[in-house]
Amino acid sequence: MQRSTLKRWSARVAAATAIAATAALVPAASAHAVAPNTFRLGNYGSGYDTVVQFANQGDYAFRVLAGTCQTVRLGRGTSNEPLKLHAGHGIWKGPRSYVLAWFSYDHKRGIDITTRGTYGAVNWSWR
């Protein structure tokens, strides 16, 4: 009888631990949500910088160095705001730079982009 009680108790402790660990991750994930009219880029890659170019903002662009993040608030925009993500070494429109993504997003909702990987093998995601 004691062994079965111990097994049930162990299973309950394991289940409670799993639930608590999952609950702890949920606030951490939502803490990075961006505000409206906000653009955030986290460059977690190595060996390249990421440059964001906004076509409808007079080709406004900013560079995010490898291993850093940057957030900008844009004063105006559209619900179909086009942008390009470049990966590069040195001069971003030079021979050691390439467009890794070209897409549109809703400026009014904001966007959070993450890049990972190495130059030539960049993996990116957004939310």
PDB file of C-alpha atoms in Angstrom:
ATOM      1  CA  MET A   1       0.000   0.000   0.000  1.00  0.00           C
ATOM      2  CA  GLN A   2       2.802   2.396   0.740  1.00  0.00           C
ATOM      3  CA  ARG A   3       4.427   1.911  -2.668  1.00  0.00           C
ATOM      4  CA  SER A   4       1.230   2.713  -4.569  1.00  0.00           C
ATOM      5  CA  THR A   5       0.706   5.799  -2.394  1.00  0.00           C
ATOM      6  CA  LEU A   6       4.279   6.868  -3.104  1.00  0.00           C
ATOM      7  CA  LYS A   7       3.760   6.364  -6.859  1.00  0.00           C
ATOM      8  CA  ARG A   8       0.579   8.464  -6.833  1.00  0.00           C
ATOM      9  CA  TRP A   9       2.290  11.170  -4.800  1.00  0.00           C
ATOM     10  CA  SER A  10       5.269  11.194  -7.212  1.00  0.00           C
ATOM     11  CA  ALA A  11       2.953  11.438 -10.223  1.00  0.00           C
ATOM     12  CA  ARG A  12       1.102  14.382  -8.650  1.00  0.00           C
ATOM     13  CA  VAL A  13       4.349  16.203  -7.873  1.00  0.00           C
ATOM     14  CA  ALA A  14       5.567  15.637 -11.445  1.00  0.00           C
ATOM     15  CA  ALA A  15       2.281  16.902 -12.905  1.00  0.00           C
ATOM     16  CA  ALA A  16       2.266  19.972 -10.659  1.00  0.00           C
ATOM     17  CA  THR A  17       5.857  20.754 -11.611  1.00  0.00           C
ATOM     18  CA  ALA A  18       5.071  20.492 -15.329  1.00  0.00           C
ATOM     19  CA  ILE A  19       2.037  22.770 -14.981  1.00  0.00           C
ATOM     20  CA  ALA A  20       4.006  25.336 -12.983  1.00  0.00           C
ATOM     21  CA  ALA A  21       6.851  25.334 -15.517  1.00  0.00           C
ATOM     22  CA  THR A  22       4.420  25.863 -18.397  1.00  0.00           C
ATOM     23  CA  ALA A  23       2.625  28.666 -16.552  1.00  0.00           C
ATOM     24  CA  ALA A  24       5.955  30.386 -15.909  1.00  0.00           C
ATOM     25  CA  LEU A  25       6.727  30.452 -19.647  1.00  0.00           C
ATOM     26  CA  VAL A  26       3.451  32.045 -20.748  1.00  0.00           C
ATOM     27  CA  PRO A  27       4.078  35.498 -19.201  1.00  0.00           C
ATOM     28  CA  ALA A  28       7.649  35.487 -20.518  1.00  0.00           C
ATOM     29  CA  ALA A  29       6.441  34.899 -24.070  1.00  0.00           C
ATOM     30  CA  SER A  30       3.835  37.665 -23.938  1.00  0.00           C
ATOM     31  CA  ALA A  31       6.247  40.159 -22.346  1.00  0.00           C
ATOM     32  CA  HIS A  32       7.889  40.713 -25.740  1.00  0.00           C
ATOM     33  CA  ALA A  33       4.688  41.766 -27.533  1.00  0.00           C
ATOM     34  CA  VAL A  34       5.174  45.095 -29.294  1.00  0.00           C
ATOM     35  CA  ALA A  35       2.922  48.126 -29.129  1.00  0.00           C
ATOM     36  CA  PRO A  36       1.090  49.570 -32.130  1.00  0.00           C
ATOM     37  CA  ASN A  37       3.303  51.558 -34.546  1.00  0.00           C
ATOM     38  CA  THR A  38       6.375  49.809 -33.098  1.00  0.00           C
ATOM     39  CA  PHE A  39       8.965  47.774 -34.962  1.00  0.00           C
ATOM     40  CA  ARG A  40      11.317  45.511 -32.977  1.00  0.00           C
ATOM     41  CA  LEU A  41      14.174  43.450 -34.403  1.00  0.00           C
ATOM     42  CA  GLY A  42      16.312  41.064 -32.372  1.00  0.00           C
ATOM     43  CA  ASN A  43      19.417  39.887 -34.241  1.00  0.00           C
ATOM     44  CA  TYR A  44      20.551  36.750 -32.403  1.00  0.00           C
ATOM     45  CA  GLY A  45      22.715  35.598 -35.315  1.00  0.00           C
ATOM     46  CA  SER A  46      26.481  35.694 -35.593  1.00  0.00           C
ATOM     47  CA  GLY A  47      28.784  37.020 -38.278  1.00  0.00           C
ATOM     48  CA  TYR A  48      26.334  39.466 -39.875  1.00  0.00           C
ATOM     49  CA  ASP A  49      24.314  42.601 -39.168  1.00  0.00           C
ATOM     50  CA  THR A  50      20.652  42.908 -40.108  1.00  0.00           C
ATOM     51  CA  VAL A  51      19.422  46.053 -41.825  1.00  0.00           C
ATOM     52  CA  VAL A  52      15.728  46.923 -42.063  1.00  0.00           C
ATOM     53  CA  GLN A  53      14.642  49.133 -44.965  1.00  0.00           C
ATOM     54  CA  PHE A  54      11.190  50.771 -45.029  1.00  0.00           C
ATOM     55  CA  ALA A  55      10.160  51.571 -48.617  1.00  0.00           C
ATOM     56  CA  ASN A  56       7.188  53.787 -47.674  1.00  0.00           C
ATOM     57  CA  GLN A  57       9.236  55.725 -45.106  1.00  0.00           C
ATOM     58  CA  GLY A  58      11.536  57.341 -47.685  1.00  0.00           C
ATOM     59  CA  ASP A  59      13.731  54.225 -47.660  1.00  0.00           C
ATOM     60  CA  TYR A  60      14.466  54.839 -43.973  1.00  0.00           C
ATOM     61  CA  ALA A  61      16.756  52.069 -42.754  1.00  0.00           C
ATOM     62  CA  PHE A  62      18.489  51.071 -39.548  1.00  0.00           C
ATOM     63  CA  ARG A  63      21.153  48.509 -38.714  1.00  0.00           C
ATOM     64  CA  VAL A  64      20.931  46.001 -35.874  1.00  0.00           C
ATOM     65  CA  LEU A  65      24.325  44.601 -34.942  1.00  0.00           C
ATOM     66  CA  ALA A  66      24.795  40.874 -34.345  1.00  0.00           C
ATOM     67  CA  GLY A  67      23.754  39.886 -30.824  1.00  0.00           C
ATOM     68  CA  THR A  68      21.616  42.990 -30.178  1.00  0.00           C
ATOM     69  CA  CYS A  69      18.005  44.152 -30.456  1.00  0.00           C
ATOM     70  CA  GLN A  70      16.540  47.490 -31.415  1.00  0.00           C
ATOM     71  CA  THR A  71      13.061  48.969 -31.231  1.00  0.00           C
ATOM     72  CA  VAL A  72      11.801  51.974 -33.196  1.00  0.00           C
ATOM     73  CA  ARG A  73       8.468  53.756 -33.183  1.00  0.00           C
ATOM     74  CA  LEU A  74       7.268  54.900 -36.576  1.00  0.00           C
ATOM     75  CA  GLY A  75       5.057  57.969 -36.661  1.00  0.00           C
ATOM     76  CA  ARG A  76       3.190  57.099 -39.825  1.00  0.00           C
ATOM     77  CA  GLY A  77       2.564  54.058 -41.927  1.00  0.00           C
ATOM     78  CA  THR A  78       0.016  51.915 -43.668  1.00  0.00           C
ATOM     79  CA  SER A  79      -1.758  48.646 -43.046  1.00  0.00           C
ATOM     80  CA  ASN A  80       0.335  47.158 -45.847  1.00  0.00           C
ATOM     81  CA  GLU A  81       3.790  48.537 -44.976  1.00  0.00           C
ATOM     82  CA  PRO A  82       6.484  46.977 -47.216  1.00  0.00           C
ATOM     83  CA  LEU A  83       9.956  46.353 -45.853  1.00  0.00           C
ATOM     84  CA  LYS A  84      13.153  44.498 -46.672  1.00  0.00           C
ATOM     85  CA  LEU A  85      15.501  42.681 -44.326  1.00  0.00           C
ATOM     86  CA  HIS A  86      19.135  42.633 -45.413  1.00  0.00           C
ATOM     87  CA  ALA A  87      21.962  40.535 -43.995  1.00  0.00           C
ATOM     88  CA  GLY A  88      25.397  41.957 -44.508  1.00  0.00           C
ATOM     89  CA  HIS A  89      29.004  42.580 -43.636  1.00  0.00           C
ATOM     90  CA  GLY A  90      30.185  46.178 -43.746  1.00  0.00           C
ATOM     91  CA  ILE A  91      28.276  48.391 -46.193  1.00  0.00           C
ATOM     92  CA  TRP A  92      24.718  47.105 -46.284  1.00  0.00           C
ATOM     93  CA  LYS A  93      24.087  47.882 -49.963  1.00  0.00           C
ATOM     94  CA  GLY A  94      27.500  46.579 -50.939  1.00  0.00           C
ATOM     95  CA  PRO A  95      28.710  43.317 -52.461  1.00  0.00           C
ATOM     96  CA  ARG A  96      28.643  41.507 -49.091  1.00  0.00           C
ATOM     97  CA  SER A  97      24.948  42.142 -48.473  1.00  0.00           C
ATOM     98  CA  TYR A  98      21.783  40.400 -49.623  1.00  0.00           C
ATOM     99  CA  VAL A  99      18.021  40.667 -49.098  1.00  0.00           C
ATOM    100  CA  LEU A 100      16.923  37.806 -46.857  1.00  0.00           C
ATOM    101  CA  ALA A 101      13.230  38.771 -46.717  1.00  0.00           C
ATOM    102  CA  TRP A 102      10.859  41.166 -48.425  1.00  0.00           C
ATOM    103  CA  PHE A 103       7.319  41.382 -47.079  1.00  0.00           C
ATOM    104  CA  SER A 104       4.539  43.678 -45.840  1.00  0.00           C
ATOM    105  CA  TYR A 105       2.999  44.015 -42.387  1.00  0.00           C
ATOM    106  CA  ASP A 106       0.320  46.039 -40.623  1.00  0.00           C
ATOM    107  CA  HIS A 107       2.130  49.099 -39.276  1.00  0.00           C
ATOM    108  CA  LYS A 108      -0.720  49.874 -36.869  1.00  0.00           C
ATOM    109  CA  ARG A 109      -0.318  46.519 -35.086  1.00  0.00           C
ATOM    110  CA  GLY A 110       3.472  46.593 -34.792  1.00  0.00           C
ATOM    111  CA  ILE A 111       5.813  43.667 -35.393  1.00  0.00           C
ATOM    112  CA  ASP A 112       8.542  41.743 -33.561  1.00  0.00           C
ATOM    113  CA  ILE A 113      11.146  40.059 -35.801  1.00  0.00           C
ATOM    114  CA  THR A 114      13.917  37.685 -34.762  1.00  0.00           C
ATOM    115  CA  THR A 115      16.895  36.640 -36.877  1.00  0.00           C
ATOM    116  CA  ARG A 116      19.217  33.734 -36.081  1.00  0.00           C
ATOM    117  CA  GLY A 117      21.899  31.737 -37.835  1.00  0.00           C
ATOM    118  CA  THR A 118      25.001  32.757 -39.729  1.00  0.00           C
ATOM    119  CA  TYR A 119      25.647  34.911 -42.797  1.00  0.00           C
ATOM    120  CA  GLY A 120      24.355  32.998 -45.807  1.00  0.00           C
ATOM    121  CA  ALA A 121      22.081  30.828 -43.636  1.00  0.00           C
ATOM    122  CA  VAL A 122      19.848  33.315 -41.821  1.00  0.00           C
ATOM    123  CA  ASN A 123      16.664  32.010 -40.231  1.00  0.00           C
ATOM    124  CA  TRP A 124      14.024  34.617 -39.378  1.00  0.00           C
ATOM    125  CA  SER A 125      10.596  34.672 -37.754  1.00  0.00           C
ATOM    126  CA  TRP A 126       8.002  37.262 -36.760  1.00  0.00           C
ATOM    127  CA  ARG A 127       5.009  37.733 -34.521  1.00  0.00           C
TER     128      ARG A 127
END
